[in-house]
Amino acid sequence: MCKQFIFWATEYLNYYSLIFWGIKLFLKKYDVKTGRKEWVENVIIIVVSAPVVWLCADNYRFAVYSNFMSHILILYMLLFIAIYTKTKINKIFALIVIYVYDMRMIDLLIVAVIHEVNRISRVVELDLIHMGYSRSIFLLLISIGYYTVYQIILKTKLFGYLEINIVYQWILCIYSFFGVLCFCRVYRFSYTEKLIQYWIFYLVCLFIVCGIFMFYFIGVKEEEKNRLLIMRNDMLESNYQSLCKAYDENRMMYHDFKNHMLVVNELIQEEKNKEALEYINTYIHRTLSINHRVGSGCKIIDIIVNCKNAEAVEKCIKFTYEIDYIGEIGIADIDMCALLANLLDNAIEASEKIDEEKRRISLKIKRVNDMLFIWSENSMKEIGKERSNFFRTNKENKILHGLGMKSIDNVVRKYDGHKEYEIQKDRFQIYISIPTN
């Protein structure tokens, strides 16, 4: 009785872990904001998943392993995530298939290795297939393995780049499917003599495929790094040129100051007070426009905002900002560049797509104790209920565009920060908070 209870408890735990951590992984990766507390979200996943878990676990009474149950898991997770995240099914299908099949492959690999050990050993004999304590311990370790895989994927950037590269998605999707189809027969004790050789061949091919993808991953990362360096250098050059221009204009105005005062004096003597006031206001406005530059005490923030402000003005975008004295912060220049420059680039790109009179960007940056708060709002083209394509671009290099928002996410994650955004009909708001210590 105790053996059966432990077995069925671990059997249910196994499927719950596979489904729960898989769904949580996609919700985290897609940065889903529902307004619910996390424990409420967890309860929803557990309750809604109960019938599927029962169906998969109870299937053991008829077949110790069934590919049909894998298809049920994929279909359920696909529908749950698509409904919960309002994401198109075709965007997440291959990724969910890869997740489910690869998790099942871990199961099959361990069973195959232990099965081979049992075949050649006279001492060790573990039954990981039939009901018993060995099977229960195995399922418990597999459940812990699902959580470990969840944590690893959550902290790595490979998932994001795999999401962008559709070709690799389908390569791994099909490859995983055939792997499960081939090796699931270990549960039926089929072709055991050459099982490990087949597994070695399969894993070697998998390492080759993953190695090619790693070269792609490294190449994209290097391209992203170069893009940020070029962006920073361009902004440094632009900032230098802007300072030189402002210095020259200030020098000219100082040189002409005497003449301006003579004109004002002449107008007052002729009792043309209205004209004198208009002349003074024009002079003040021109002076302010020359010297209207950010001075937050943080060099990289000043450079980025000043440059993006100039770019926005050139593109007829009304750019307003409210920036406190920030001072030195514990965020590397390259990371701040990736965060703030990409944030403003996205805002400028979105504002460019609408009529000039509607274009606007608002930026607020404040520092409260050891926290840096960044709030940005920009106008954009009106969108309907379908918002899953919001971050798509019309640029030729779509991969690098996709990396813009991912660069922001990576910086926020690197410094243990927090990000929230809201998409309204014709407006986009984003709020970021990052520790500065």
XYZ file of C-alpha atoms in Angstrom:
437
model
C 0.000 0.000 0.000
C 2.782 2.412 0.952
C 4.711 1.520 -2.191
C 1.691 2.246 -4.387
C 0.966 5.539 -2.643
C 4.567 6.736 -3.046
C 4.611 5.599 -6.665
C 1.417 7.390 -7.668
C 2.423 10.504 -5.713
C 5.726 10.728 -7.629
C 3.959 9.893 -10.909
C 1.586 12.835 -10.474
C 4.430 15.046 -9.250
C 6.418 14.183 -12.377
C 3.711 15.384 -14.764
C 2.826 18.381 -12.615
C 6.489 19.456 -12.592
C 6.823 19.028 -16.352
C 3.716 21.122 -17.064
C 4.082 23.686 -14.275
C 7.717 24.655 -14.894
C 7.182 24.614 -18.649
C 4.281 27.056 -18.434
C 6.132 29.243 -15.914
C 9.133 29.311 -18.251
C 7.106 30.686 -21.152
C 5.249 33.169 -18.961
C 8.572 34.494 -17.636
C 10.174 34.616 -21.071
C 7.209 36.448 -22.586
C 7.123 38.823 -19.582
C 3.382 38.359 -19.118
C 1.688 40.882 -16.811
C -1.793 39.886 -15.646
C -2.040 41.965 -12.485
C -2.410 38.794 -10.428
C -0.105 37.835 -7.601
C 2.317 35.045 -8.418
C 0.782 32.576 -5.964
C -2.632 33.129 -7.564
C -1.104 32.452 -10.967
C 0.510 29.277 -9.625
C -2.810 28.050 -8.214
C -4.495 28.689 -11.580
C -1.854 26.629 -13.398
C -2.116 23.766 -10.882
C -5.929 23.650 -10.874
C -6.370 23.967 -14.625
C -3.646 21.383 -15.272
C -5.165 18.780 -12.925
C -7.283 16.912 -15.562
C -4.322 16.667 -17.966
C -2.008 15.457 -15.187
C -4.562 12.836 -14.148
C -4.971 11.661 -17.746
C -1.205 11.350 -18.305
C -0.482 9.676 -14.965
C -3.400 7.253 -15.190
C -2.211 6.206 -18.633
C 0.523 4.223 -16.829
C -2.121 1.587 -16.049
C -2.317 0.814 -19.774
C 1.117 1.764 -21.131
C 4.273 2.587 -19.187
C 5.190 5.106 -21.873
C 3.010 6.667 -24.574
C 3.888 9.196 -27.234
C 0.210 10.049 -27.404
C 0.510 11.514 -23.898
C 3.370 13.698 -25.133
C 1.070 15.039 -27.836
C -1.592 15.730 -25.195
C 0.957 17.634 -23.104
C 2.061 19.712 -26.096
C -1.512 20.518 -27.109
C -2.516 21.497 -23.564
C 0.546 23.703 -22.927
C 0.143 25.278 -26.363
C -3.477 26.233 -25.726
C -2.870 27.372 -22.136
C 0.063 29.651 -23.037
C -1.629 30.953 -26.201
C -4.781 31.892 -24.259
C -2.963 33.191 -21.185
C -0.398 35.272 -23.111
C -2.647 36.106 -26.105
C 0.177 34.899 -28.357
C -0.373 33.336 -31.769
C -0.023 29.541 -31.668
C 2.342 29.413 -34.645
C 4.875 31.561 -32.747
C 5.236 29.171 -29.808
C 4.405 25.759 -31.286
C 7.964 24.688 -32.138
C 9.347 25.998 -28.824
C 6.797 24.059 -26.778
C 7.429 20.900 -28.804
C 11.172 21.263 -28.171
C 10.589 21.739 -24.440
C 8.265 18.744 -23.978
C 10.218 16.350 -26.186
C 13.595 17.326 -24.733
C 12.310 16.829 -21.194
C 10.981 13.431 -22.248
C 14.349 12.686 -23.849
C 16.057 13.148 -20.474
C 13.734 10.485 -19.093
C 14.465 8.111 -21.987
C 18.223 8.640 -21.807
C 18.438 7.830 -18.088
C 16.252 4.742 -18.510
C 18.379 3.600 -21.456
C 21.661 4.022 -19.556
C 20.376 2.216 -16.462
C 18.889 -0.472 -18.665
C 22.285 -0.999 -20.302
C 23.986 -1.079 -16.891
C 21.519 -3.733 -15.747
C 22.249 -5.750 -18.881
C 26.019 -5.905 -18.441
C 26.262 -5.765 -14.632
C 25.864 -8.643 -12.221
C 25.623 -6.426 -9.157
C 23.419 -3.439 -9.972
C 19.839 -3.964 -11.076
C 17.492 -0.985 -10.957
C 14.001 -1.132 -12.405
C 13.084 2.390 -13.520
C 10.098 1.259 -15.533
C 7.765 -0.759 -13.322
C 6.088 0.261 -10.095
C 8.512 0.294 -7.171
C 10.771 2.396 -4.999
C 13.431 2.687 -7.731
C 10.863 4.114 -10.128
C 9.561 6.518 -7.462
C 13.037 7.844 -6.643
C 13.724 8.205 -10.364
C 10.530 10.213 -10.890
C 11.346 12.425 -7.907
C 14.808 13.191 -9.305
C 13.318 13.870 -12.758
C 10.860 16.335 -11.180
C 13.753 18.162 -9.528
C 15.532 18.075 -12.903
C 12.612 19.912 -14.539
C 12.978 22.744 -12.029
C 16.756 22.819 -12.586
C 16.293 23.054 -16.347
C 13.736 25.842 -15.816
C 16.241 27.866 -13.772
C 19.044 27.317 -16.300
C 16.947 28.341 -19.308
C 15.552 31.325 -17.427
C 19.041 32.698 -16.808
C 20.484 32.043 -20.254
C 19.986 34.101 -23.413
C 19.935 31.100 -25.758
C 16.152 30.823 -25.516
C 15.747 34.378 -26.799
C 17.997 33.828 -29.808
C 16.328 30.492 -30.553
C 12.984 32.322 -30.504
C 14.260 34.698 -33.191
C 15.759 31.994 -35.416
C 12.737 30.133 -36.826
C 14.868 27.727 -38.871
C 16.668 26.373 -35.816
C 13.376 26.087 -33.973
C 12.043 23.672 -36.558
C 15.339 21.783 -36.885
C 15.377 21.038 -33.152
C 11.626 20.432 -33.127
C 11.819 17.732 -35.815
C 15.065 16.320 -34.425
C 13.544 15.955 -30.945
C 10.415 14.330 -32.355
C 12.371 11.637 -34.178
C 14.552 11.086 -31.107
C 11.543 10.418 -28.888
C 9.945 8.275 -31.594
C 13.092 6.165 -31.824
C 14.136 5.806 -28.180
C 10.734 5.465 -26.494
C 10.994 1.730 -27.274
C 13.392 1.385 -24.331
C 10.246 1.175 -22.189
C 9.267 -1.908 -24.190
C 12.751 -3.486 -23.889
C 13.366 -3.296 -27.651
C 16.747 -3.498 -29.502
C 18.780 -3.183 -26.287
C 22.021 -4.574 -27.713
C 22.871 -1.470 -29.749
C 20.830 1.024 -27.783
C 23.781 2.961 -26.334
C 25.490 3.117 -29.748
C 22.329 4.658 -31.198
C 22.202 7.115 -28.327
C 25.856 8.099 -28.826
C 25.224 8.718 -32.531
C 22.114 10.749 -31.719
C 23.906 12.884 -29.109
C 26.918 13.491 -31.381
C 24.572 14.771 -34.087
C 22.799 16.897 -31.469
C 26.110 18.414 -30.323
C 26.945 19.254 -33.947
C 23.586 20.980 -34.439
C 23.951 22.848 -31.141
C 27.562 23.728 -31.990
C 26.480 25.339 -35.248
C 23.826 27.256 -33.354
C 26.437 28.359 -30.796
C 28.547 29.830 -33.601
C 25.452 31.707 -34.741
C 24.761 32.791 -31.150
C 28.338 34.055 -30.651
C 28.211 35.854 -34.002
C 24.989 37.628 -33.122
C 26.319 38.550 -29.685
C 29.474 39.991 -31.254
C 27.383 41.909 -33.774
C 25.188 43.221 -30.983
C 28.257 44.286 -28.989
C 29.749 46.044 -32.030
C 26.433 47.751 -32.672
C 26.384 49.109 -29.120
C 30.002 50.264 -29.373
C 29.322 52.004 -32.691
C 26.168 53.552 -31.212
C 28.098 54.837 -28.189
C 30.950 56.199 -30.335
C 28.470 57.904 -32.668
C 26.749 59.511 -29.709
C 30.083 60.632 -28.259
C 30.992 62.231 -31.604
C 27.536 63.764 -31.934
C 27.740 65.083 -28.382
C 31.154 66.594 -29.070
C 29.923 68.286 -32.247
C 26.844 69.546 -30.418
C 28.984 71.006 -27.632
C 31.254 72.701 -30.177
C 28.233 74.176 -31.942
C 26.743 75.409 -28.654
C 30.102 76.895 -27.642
C 30.392 78.763 -30.966
C 26.835 80.051 -30.717
C 27.377 81.171 -27.128
C 30.583 82.944 -28.161
C 28.751 84.710 -31.002
C 25.921 85.760 -28.700
C 28.400 87.048 -26.111
C 30.217 88.918 -28.886
C 26.915 90.497 -29.982
C 25.678 91.122 -26.451
C 26.788 94.746 -26.543
C 24.870 95.336 -29.780
C 21.759 93.655 -28.368
C 21.841 95.896 -25.321
C 22.220 98.961 -27.536
C 19.130 97.930 -29.493
C 17.121 97.408 -26.300
C 18.318 100.728 -24.898
C 17.317 102.511 -28.118
C 13.837 100.951 -28.057
C 13.278 101.954 -24.423
C 14.446 105.531 -25.056
C 11.950 105.728 -27.916
C 9.314 104.405 -25.460
C 8.747 101.325 -27.588
C 8.358 99.143 -24.528
C 6.364 96.430 -26.306
C 8.986 96.038 -29.037
C 11.764 96.052 -26.416
C 10.017 93.303 -24.437
C 9.562 91.192 -27.567
C 13.230 91.655 -28.437
C 14.316 90.596 -24.923
C 12.024 87.542 -24.984
C 13.439 86.499 -28.364
C 16.968 86.847 -27.041
C 16.141 84.807 -23.908
C 14.433 82.077 -25.941
C 17.416 81.799 -28.254
C 19.813 81.646 -25.301
C 17.797 78.911 -23.614
C 17.583 76.869 -26.815
C 21.373 76.935 -27.121
C 22.063 75.997 -23.516
C 19.149 73.565 -23.051
C 21.173 70.450 -22.347
C 20.853 67.650 -19.839
C 23.115 67.874 -16.804
C 22.327 64.886 -14.629
C 25.826 64.373 -13.273
C 25.996 61.006 -15.041
C 28.025 61.444 -18.217
C 26.577 58.533 -20.211
C 22.960 59.531 -19.433
C 23.685 63.127 -20.474
C 25.256 62.004 -23.754
C 22.458 59.602 -24.663
C 19.579 61.948 -23.837
C 21.211 64.953 -25.528
C 21.896 62.945 -28.695
C 18.459 61.321 -28.839
C 16.863 64.692 -28.152
C 18.689 66.141 -31.155
C 17.648 63.140 -33.275
C 14.011 63.545 -32.204
C 14.046 67.260 -33.087
C 15.402 66.447 -36.550
C 12.491 64.040 -37.050
C 9.898 66.564 -35.846
C 9.204 64.698 -32.607
C 8.363 66.725 -29.514
C 10.809 65.454 -26.890
C 10.266 66.468 -23.265
C 12.261 65.214 -20.331
C 12.492 65.598 -16.582
C 15.812 64.352 -15.245
C 16.999 64.798 -11.676
C 20.603 64.981 -10.605
C 21.681 61.343 -10.829
C 25.415 61.455 -10.154
C 27.618 58.411 -10.506
C 25.849 55.057 -10.594
C 27.068 51.475 -10.433
C 25.882 50.642 -13.957
C 28.483 50.146 -16.675
C 28.401 52.649 -19.550
C 27.895 49.883 -22.135
C 24.895 48.571 -20.174
C 23.350 52.014 -19.729
C 23.859 52.593 -23.434
C 22.116 49.296 -24.226
C 19.244 50.201 -21.908
C 18.564 53.899 -22.466
C 19.645 54.194 -26.117
C 17.534 51.194 -27.182
C 14.626 52.521 -25.144
C 14.715 55.896 -26.894
C 15.449 54.335 -30.300
C 12.275 52.262 -29.996
C 10.325 55.371 -28.960
C 11.671 57.391 -31.909
C 10.973 54.556 -34.360
C 7.387 54.213 -33.116
C 6.765 57.989 -33.234
C 8.122 58.273 -36.782
C 5.267 56.124 -38.088
C 2.547 58.688 -37.292
C 1.714 62.240 -38.367
C 4.169 64.942 -37.291
C 1.693 66.877 -35.145
C 1.080 63.753 -33.009
C 4.708 62.758 -32.469
C 5.917 63.050 -28.901
C 8.227 61.392 -26.398
C 8.316 61.988 -22.642
C 11.183 60.789 -20.481
C 11.634 60.920 -16.706
C 14.743 59.726 -14.884
C 14.949 59.992 -11.121
C 17.177 58.608 -8.408
C 15.762 57.831 -4.989
C 18.398 56.617 -2.557
C 19.975 53.579 -4.269
C 17.297 53.106 -6.943
C 17.252 54.523 -10.474
C 13.770 55.010 -11.943
C 13.235 55.443 -15.695
C 9.808 56.187 -17.133
C 9.213 56.711 -20.836
C 6.087 57.359 -22.865
C 5.792 57.775 -26.620
C 3.076 58.163 -29.189
C 2.616 55.413 -31.761
C 0.391 54.159 -34.529
C -3.025 53.119 -33.271
C -3.386 49.377 -32.761
C -6.387 47.182 -32.156
C -6.833 44.195 -29.886
C -4.073 42.219 -31.610
C -0.876 43.328 -29.871
C 1.362 40.291 -30.296
C 3.116 41.909 -33.282
C 3.733 45.209 -31.507
C 7.512 44.819 -31.297
C 7.917 43.857 -34.943
C 9.788 46.195 -37.258
C 9.961 47.141 -40.928
C 13.754 47.358 -40.855
C 15.799 45.053 -43.073
C 17.811 43.641 -40.164
C 14.971 42.247 -38.078
C 17.273 40.212 -35.849
C 19.116 43.238 -34.546
C 15.815 45.005 -33.977
C 14.602 42.088 -31.910
C 17.768 42.362 -29.879
C 16.905 45.955 -28.925
C 14.183 45.006 -26.455
C 16.127 41.899 -25.431
C 19.137 44.101 -24.646
C 16.908 46.143 -22.345
C 15.635 42.969 -20.678
C 19.169 41.623 -20.278
C 20.385 44.805 -18.544
C 17.348 44.873 -16.234
C 17.919 41.219 -15.369
C 21.688 41.682 -14.947
C 21.224 44.373 -12.281
C 18.229 42.679 -10.594
C 15.917 45.423 -11.793
C 12.236 45.456 -12.701
C 10.425 46.343 -15.925
C 6.777 46.944 -16.715
C 5.136 48.255 -19.854
C 1.648 49.187 -20.962
C 0.355 49.303 -24.529
C -2.645 51.539 -25.075
C -4.441 52.448 -28.280
C -1.995 55.119 -29.445
C 0.520 55.248 -26.622
C 3.291 53.108 -25.193
C 4.572 53.437 -21.634
C 7.491 51.642 -20.037
C 8.709 51.793 -16.443
C 12.108 50.503 -15.301
C 13.683 50.471 -11.857
C 17.292 49.379 -11.247
C 19.433 49.302 -8.085
C 22.443 51.616 -8.451
C 24.667 50.218 -5.723
